[in-house]
mmCIF file of C-alpha atoms in Angstrom:
data_model
loop_
_atom_site.group_PDB
_atom_site.id
_atom_site.type_symbol
_atom_site.label_atom_id
_atom_site.label_comp_id
_atom_site.label_asym_id
_atom_site.label_seq_id
_atom_site.Cartn_x
_atom_site.Cartn_y
_atom_site.Cartn_z
ATOM 1 C CA UNK A 628 5.789 -17.295 47.716
ATOM 2 C CA UNK A 629 2.771 -19.035 46.689
ATOM 3 C CA UNK A 630 3.781 -22.207 44.512
ATOM 4 C CA UNK A 631 0.741 -23.631 43.303
ATOM 5 C CA UNK A 632 1.099 -26.170 41.047
ATOM 6 C CA UNK A 633 4.378 -25.316 39.608
ATOM 7 C CA UNK A 634 6.760 -27.849 41.415
ATOM 8 C CA UNK A 635 6.845 -30.190 38.538
ATOM 9 C CA UNK A 636 7.842 -27.425 35.772
ATOM 10 C CA UNK A 637 10.051 -25.652 38.321
ATOM 11 C CA UNK A 638 11.897 -29.174 38.758
ATOM 12 C CA UNK A 639 11.862 -29.239 34.718
ATOM 13 C CA UNK A 640 12.979 -25.858 33.994
ATOM 14 C CA UNK A 641 15.976 -26.280 36.352
ATOM 15 C CA UNK A 642 17.050 -29.258 34.687
ATOM 16 C CA UNK A 643 17.034 -27.822 31.213
ATOM 17 C CA UNK A 644 19.310 -24.941 32.236
ATOM 18 C CA UNK A 645 22.188 -24.889 29.171
ATOM 19 C CA UNK A 646 19.810 -27.037 27.078
ATOM 20 C CA UNK A 647 17.657 -26.572 24.211
ATOM 21 C CA UNK A 648 14.617 -27.236 26.063
ATOM 22 C CA UNK A 649 15.166 -24.113 28.630
ATOM 23 C CA UNK A 650 13.210 -21.445 26.963
ATOM 24 C CA UNK A 651 10.098 -24.066 26.134
ATOM 25 C CA UNK A 652 10.395 -25.312 30.349
ATOM 26 C CA UNK A 653 10.612 -21.542 31.447
ATOM 27 C CA UNK A 654 7.648 -20.901 29.275
ATOM 28 C CA UNK A 655 5.969 -24.147 31.202
ATOM 29 C CA UNK A 656 6.920 -22.675 34.370
ATOM 30 C CA UNK A 657 5.617 -19.151 33.659
ATOM 31 C CA UNK A 658 2.703 -20.130 32.507
ATOM 32 C CA UNK A 659 1.864 -23.004 34.903
ATOM 33 C CA UNK A 660 -0.785 -21.704 36.797
ATOM 34 C CA UNK A 661 -1.673 -18.337 34.958
ATOM 35 C CA UNK A 662 -4.581 -18.739 32.334
ATOM 36 C CA UNK A 663 -3.444 -17.968 28.894
ATOM 37 C CA UNK A 664 -4.629 -18.561 25.310
ATOM 38 C CA UNK A 665 -1.325 -17.911 23.392
ATOM 39 C CA UNK A 666 2.448 -17.361 23.724
ATOM 40 C CA UNK A 667 5.111 -15.269 21.959
ATOM 41 C CA UNK A 668 8.760 -15.181 22.570
ATOM 42 C CA UNK A 669 10.601 -12.343 21.032
ATOM 43 C CA UNK A 670 14.000 -11.212 21.773
ATOM 44 C CA UNK A 671 14.615 -7.326 21.704
ATOM 45 C CA UNK A 672 17.758 -5.490 21.295
ATOM 46 C CA UNK A 673 18.582 -1.341 21.468
ATOM 47 C CA UNK A 674 20.004 -1.076 18.269
ATOM 48 C CA UNK A 675 18.742 -3.815 16.420
ATOM 49 C CA UNK A 676 15.159 -5.244 15.067
ATOM 50 C CA UNK A 677 13.356 -7.927 17.282
ATOM 51 C CA UNK A 678 13.697 -11.608 16.321
ATOM 52 C CA UNK A 679 10.902 -14.126 17.299
ATOM 53 C CA UNK A 680 12.246 -16.655 19.002
ATOM 54 C CA UNK A 681 9.222 -19.215 19.532
ATOM 55 C CA UNK A 682 5.506 -18.976 19.893
ATOM 56 C CA UNK A 683 2.519 -21.382 20.743
ATOM 57 C CA UNK A 684 -1.016 -21.326 19.259
ATOM 58 C CA UNK A 685 0.085 -18.630 17.004
ATOM 59 C CA UNK A 686 0.022 -17.612 13.441
ATOM 60 C CA UNK A 687 3.149 -18.083 11.492
ATOM 61 C CA UNK A 688 1.560 -15.151 9.389
ATOM 62 C CA UNK A 689 1.441 -12.910 12.174
ATOM 63 C CA UNK A 690 4.551 -13.260 12.837
ATOM 64 C CA UNK A 691 5.932 -12.353 9.465
ATOM 65 C CA UNK A 692 3.354 -9.537 9.680
ATOM 66 C CA UNK A 693 5.021 -8.394 12.818
ATOM 67 C CA UNK A 694 8.622 -8.974 11.593
ATOM 68 C CA UNK A 695 8.326 -6.936 8.136
ATOM 69 C CA UNK A 696 6.027 -3.829 9.623
ATOM 70 C CA UNK A 697 4.164 -4.056 13.371
ATOM 71 C CA UNK A 698 7.674 -4.202 15.003
ATOM 72 C CA UNK A 699 7.913 -0.824 15.395
ATOM 73 C CA UNK A 700 4.495 0.316 16.816
ATOM 74 C CA UNK A 701 5.471 -2.590 19.558
ATOM 75 C CA UNK A 702 5.168 -0.663 22.772
ATOM 76 C CA UNK A 703 7.431 -3.364 24.561
ATOM 77 C CA UNK A 704 10.434 -2.917 21.934
ATOM 78 C CA UNK A 705 9.853 1.296 22.206
ATOM 79 C CA UNK A 706 10.546 0.647 26.053
ATOM 80 C CA UNK A 707 13.458 -1.867 25.988
ATOM 81 C CA UNK A 708 15.185 0.894 23.315
ATOM 82 C CA UNK A 709 14.107 3.660 25.596
ATOM 83 C CA UNK A 710 14.728 2.278 29.348
ATOM 84 C CA UNK A 711 15.900 -1.073 28.945
ATOM 85 C CA UNK A 712 13.765 -2.062 31.510
ATOM 86 C CA UNK A 713 13.167 -5.561 32.865
ATOM 87 C CA UNK A 714 10.663 -7.606 35.168
ATOM 88 C CA UNK A 715 7.105 -8.071 34.544
ATOM 89 C CA UNK A 716 5.501 -5.547 31.890
ATOM 90 C CA UNK A 717 1.517 -5.637 31.571
ATOM 91 C CA UNK A 718 0.101 -4.406 28.324
ATOM 92 C CA UNK A 719 -2.122 -1.912 30.398
ATOM 93 C CA UNK A 720 1.370 -0.471 31.672
ATOM 94 C CA UNK A 721 1.345 1.179 28.341
ATOM 95 C CA UNK A 722 -1.981 2.604 28.504
ATOM 96 C CA UNK A 723 -0.475 6.456 27.706
ATOM 97 C CA UNK A 724 1.652 5.441 25.023
ATOM 98 C CA UNK A 725 0.618 6.682 21.640
ATOM 99 C CA UNK A 726 2.048 3.446 20.054
ATOM 100 C CA UNK A 727 -0.677 1.203 22.249
ATOM 101 C CA UNK A 728 -3.124 3.327 21.104
ATOM 102 C CA UNK A 729 -2.164 2.821 17.661
ATOM 103 C CA UNK A 730 -1.370 0.304 15.043
ATOM 104 C CA UNK A 731 -0.109 -2.363 17.628
ATOM 105 C CA UNK A 732 -3.613 -2.510 19.287
ATOM 106 C CA UNK A 733 -5.785 -1.694 16.325
ATOM 107 C CA UNK A 734 -3.727 -3.455 13.673
ATOM 108 C CA UNK A 735 -1.283 -6.164 15.457
ATOM 109 C CA UNK A 736 -3.452 -7.288 18.566
ATOM 110 C CA UNK A 737 -6.774 -7.071 17.049
ATOM 111 C CA UNK A 738 -5.674 -9.253 13.979
ATOM 112 C CA UNK A 739 -3.999 -11.518 16.192
ATOM 113 C CA UNK A 740 -7.233 -12.066 18.277
ATOM 114 C CA UNK A 741 -5.363 -10.940 21.270
ATOM 115 C CA UNK A 742 -6.921 -8.726 23.803
ATOM 116 C CA UNK A 743 -4.424 -8.753 26.514
ATOM 117 C CA UNK A 744 -0.695 -9.719 27.148
ATOM 118 C CA UNK A 745 2.002 -9.592 30.064
ATOM 119 C CA UNK A 746 5.744 -9.716 29.143
ATOM 120 C CA UNK A 747 8.403 -11.320 31.234
ATOM 121 C CA UNK A 748 11.077 -9.174 30.122
ATOM 122 C CA UNK A 749 14.584 -11.418 30.900
ATOM 123 C CA UNK A 750 18.427 -10.157 30.447
ATOM 124 C CA UNK A 751 19.618 -12.010 27.447
ATOM 125 C CA UNK A 752 23.366 -10.769 26.877
ATOM 126 C CA UNK A 753 24.522 -7.744 25.823
ATOM 127 C CA UNK A 754 21.907 -5.181 25.116
ATOM 128 C CA UNK A 755 19.274 -8.198 24.176
ATOM 129 C CA UNK A 756 16.335 -8.875 26.390
ATOM 130 C CA UNK A 757 14.136 -11.822 25.878
ATOM 131 C CA UNK A 758 10.224 -11.649 26.247
ATOM 132 C CA UNK A 759 8.056 -14.140 27.075
ATOM 133 C CA UNK A 760 4.519 -13.234 26.546
ATOM 134 C CA UNK A 761 1.461 -14.812 27.647
ATOM 135 C CA UNK A 762 -1.534 -13.757 25.546
ATOM 136 C CA UNK A 763 -5.446 -13.556 26.267
ATOM 137 C CA UNK A 764 -7.941 -13.595 23.591
ATOM 138 C CA UNK A 765 -11.037 -12.795 25.708
ATOM 139 C CA UNK A 766 -10.209 -11.316 28.979
ATOM 140 C CA UNK A 767 -7.599 -9.239 30.746
ATOM 141 C CA UNK A 768 -5.046 -10.730 32.918
ATOM 142 C CA UNK A 769 -6.201 -9.810 36.873
ATOM 143 C CA UNK A 770 -4.177 -7.896 39.528
ATOM 144 C CA UNK A 771 -3.657 -10.757 41.079
ATOM 145 C CA UNK A 772 -2.031 -13.004 38.607
ATOM 146 C CA UNK A 773 0.561 -9.820 37.504
ATOM 147 C CA UNK A 774 1.502 -9.755 41.191
ATOM 148 C CA UNK A 775 2.112 -13.341 41.336
ATOM 149 C CA UNK A 776 4.179 -13.314 38.687
ATOM 150 C CA UNK A 777 6.164 -10.423 40.072
ATOM 151 C CA UNK A 778 6.504 -12.492 43.394
ATOM 152 C CA UNK A 779 8.376 -15.233 41.440
ATOM 153 C CA UNK A 780 10.104 -13.278 38.561
ATOM 154 C CA UNK A 781 13.470 -13.745 40.921
ATOM 155 C CA UNK A 782 13.308 -17.418 40.011
ATOM 156 C CA UNK A 783 12.662 -16.849 36.230
ATOM 157 C CA UNK A 784 15.528 -14.543 36.241
ATOM 158 C CA UNK A 785 18.050 -16.926 37.989
ATOM 159 C CA UNK A 786 16.928 -19.709 35.985
ATOM 160 C CA UNK A 787 17.985 -17.661 32.604
ATOM 161 C CA UNK A 788 20.906 -16.423 33.768
ATOM 162 C CA UNK A 789 22.040 -19.851 34.674
ATOM 163 C CA UNK A 790 21.215 -20.772 31.165
ATOM 164 C CA UNK A 791 23.235 -18.004 29.673
ATOM 165 C CA UNK A 792 26.234 -19.140 31.932
ATOM 166 C CA UNK A 793 26.104 -22.698 30.993
ATOM 167 C CA UNK A 794 25.705 -21.778 27.622
ATOM 168 C CA UNK A 795 29.167 -19.884 27.317
ATOM 169 C CA UNK A 796 30.264 -16.253 25.855
ATOM 170 C CA UNK A 797 30.012 -18.108 22.377
ATOM 171 C CA UNK A 798 26.699 -19.170 22.573
ATOM 172 C CA UNK A 799 23.875 -17.155 20.240
ATOM 173 C CA UNK A 800 20.434 -17.854 21.120
ATOM 174 C CA UNK A 801 19.201 -16.678 17.231
ATOM 175 C CA UNK A 802 21.991 -16.452 14.171
ATOM 176 C CA UNK A 803 21.702 -12.489 14.421
ATOM 177 C CA UNK A 804 24.547 -10.370 14.040
ATOM 178 C CA UNK A 805 26.404 -8.988 16.873
ATOM 179 C CA UNK A 806 28.747 -6.256 18.174
ATOM 180 C CA UNK A 807 28.319 -2.609 17.799
ATOM 181 C CA UNK A 808 26.803 -1.764 14.434
ATOM 182 C CA UNK A 809 25.909 -5.093 13.178
ATOM 183 C CA UNK A 810 23.216 -4.839 10.630
ATOM 184 C CA UNK A 811 19.537 -5.615 11.691
ATOM 185 C CA UNK A 812 18.033 -9.404 10.725
ATOM 186 C CA UNK A 813 15.616 -7.267 8.239
ATOM 187 C CA UNK A 814 16.362 -4.070 5.928
ATOM 188 C CA UNK A 815 13.697 -2.521 4.991
ATOM 189 C CA UNK A 816 13.760 -1.502 0.992
ATOM 190 C CA UNK A 817 12.529 1.770 0.164
ATOM 191 C CA UNK A 818 10.848 1.719 -2.939
ATOM 192 C CA UNK A 819 12.265 4.315 -5.709
ATOM 193 C CA UNK A 820 8.658 5.744 -6.117
ATOM 194 C CA UNK A 821 8.194 6.896 -2.533
ATOM 195 C CA UNK A 822 9.807 9.963 -1.317
ATOM 196 C CA UNK A 823 11.570 10.978 -4.605
ATOM 197 C CA UNK A 824 12.022 14.810 -3.128
ATOM 198 C CA UNK A 825 14.826 13.161 -1.040
ATOM 199 C CA UNK A 826 18.621 13.006 -1.841
ATOM 200 C CA UNK A 827 20.792 9.586 -1.520
ATOM 201 C CA UNK A 828 22.288 10.636 1.154
ATOM 202 C CA UNK A 829 18.600 11.236 2.923
ATOM 203 C CA UNK A 830 17.168 8.083 2.150
ATOM 204 C CA UNK A 831 20.546 6.308 3.159
ATOM 205 C CA UNK A 832 19.371 7.640 6.397
ATOM 206 C CA UNK A 833 16.056 6.787 6.299
ATOM 207 C CA UNK A 834 16.744 3.387 5.375
ATOM 208 C CA UNK A 835 18.584 3.007 8.737
ATOM 209 C CA UNK A 836 15.834 4.720 10.656
ATOM 210 C CA UNK A 837 13.240 1.974 9.570
ATOM 211 C CA UNK A 838 15.587 -0.649 10.066
ATOM 212 C CA UNK A 839 15.449 0.540 13.732
ATOM 213 C CA UNK A 840 18.947 2.120 14.231
ATOM 214 C CA UNK A 841 19.377 4.529 16.974
ATOM 215 C CA UNK A 842 20.683 8.050 16.122
ATOM 216 C CA UNK A 843 23.901 7.223 17.781
ATOM 217 C CA UNK A 844 24.359 4.002 15.802
ATOM 218 C CA UNK A 845 23.269 5.968 12.531
ATOM 219 C CA UNK A 846 26.373 8.451 13.093
ATOM 220 C CA UNK A 847 28.874 5.622 13.504
ATOM 221 C CA UNK A 848 27.319 3.514 10.204
ATOM 222 C CA UNK A 849 27.660 6.782 8.185
ATOM 223 C CA UNK A 850 30.447 8.135 9.754
ATOM 224 C CA UNK A 851 29.091 11.468 10.778
ATOM 225 C CA UNK A 852 28.358 13.401 14.225
ATOM 226 C CA UNK A 853 24.970 12.519 16.009
ATOM 227 C CA UNK A 854 24.216 16.467 15.188
ATOM 228 C CA UNK A 855 24.425 15.753 11.743
ATOM 229 C CA UNK A 856 22.510 13.073 11.785
ATOM 230 C CA UNK A 857 19.855 15.056 13.870
ATOM 231 C CA UNK A 858 19.908 18.106 11.191
ATOM 232 C CA UNK A 859 19.743 15.592 8.223
ATOM 233 C CA UNK A 860 16.564 14.334 10.108
ATOM 234 C CA UNK A 861 14.878 17.536 10.557
ATOM 235 C CA UNK A 862 15.120 18.357 6.974
ATOM 236 C CA UNK A 863 13.604 15.033 5.863
ATOM 237 C CA UNK A 864 11.005 15.657 8.314
ATOM 238 C CA UNK A 865 10.551 19.437 6.883
ATOM 239 C CA UNK A 866 10.398 17.680 3.092
ATOM 240 C CA UNK A 867 7.771 14.965 4.061
ATOM 241 C CA UNK A 868 5.737 17.363 6.145
ATOM 242 C CA UNK A 869 5.783 15.279 9.159
ATOM 243 C CA UNK A 870 7.051 15.775 12.746
ATOM 244 C CA UNK A 871 7.395 12.351 14.315
ATOM 245 C CA UNK A 872 9.589 9.277 13.324
ATOM 246 C CA UNK A 873 6.097 7.423 13.516
ATOM 247 C CA UNK A 874 4.748 9.475 10.522
ATOM 248 C CA UNK A 875 7.618 8.086 8.620
ATOM 249 C CA UNK A 876 6.939 4.502 9.318
ATOM 250 C CA UNK A 877 3.321 4.919 9.014
ATOM 251 C CA UNK A 878 3.784 6.806 5.292
ATOM 252 C CA UNK A 879 6.215 3.848 4.449
ATOM 253 C CA UNK A 880 3.520 1.075 5.456
ATOM 254 C CA UNK A 881 1.015 2.913 3.916
ATOM 255 C CA UNK A 882 2.995 3.425 0.575
ATOM 256 C CA UNK A 883 3.713 -0.750 0.684
ATOM 257 C CA UNK A 884 -0.303 -1.281 1.541
ATOM 258 C CA UNK A 885 -1.594 0.698 -1.512
ATOM 259 C CA UNK A 886 0.942 -0.802 -4.117
#
């Protein structure tokens, strides 16, 4: 492993495990000799909406925009919910992903003045992962830089695992609710003027979809079967003349933008 200039940040990261300085020292270690302009740290869950943990040289306004709407187009979030894959995740890995071609790139990243990013995805307990993202504003990450992060990944994973172990089971990295069926931190509200053709039960189900709940979790919360949820979803799509969940989100955000 090429160590470059990371000895000092590595020592600080080791000493910081189990303390409030852990994430910051881990960021310093990861980005020690990888040029980057911005840093964002996000927690992803398979059953709840994402959470911003911290950021560097990134707009607070863009954090709020992400949490309010753009998270649903985040290909990293979609990948975690779908595959729960950990490790080094360059944005270009999602080159064929509809989410990348759509609102995430054209909207969120463009407004954030980000042209490329790479995520270091680390297990963070339960169904959560911690994504530390190095972002660039003017140039893409090189394959050699991605390879260097891959080489060092076992060190990042070991340090984060030590931090979790040192904290104990009662530790919460954020104040989000935990446990099966816990509510997402944000629950988007459907305006009364939107989708009047939907029944109260259908609106309740759509509310859970917008909040990021997967089908099985929706069934548990509503006390119905997974098959019933799928039937409700199919009828909702027919009423709204759409075919995908992405179109449902687009209608919701377009309505909010037009208000």
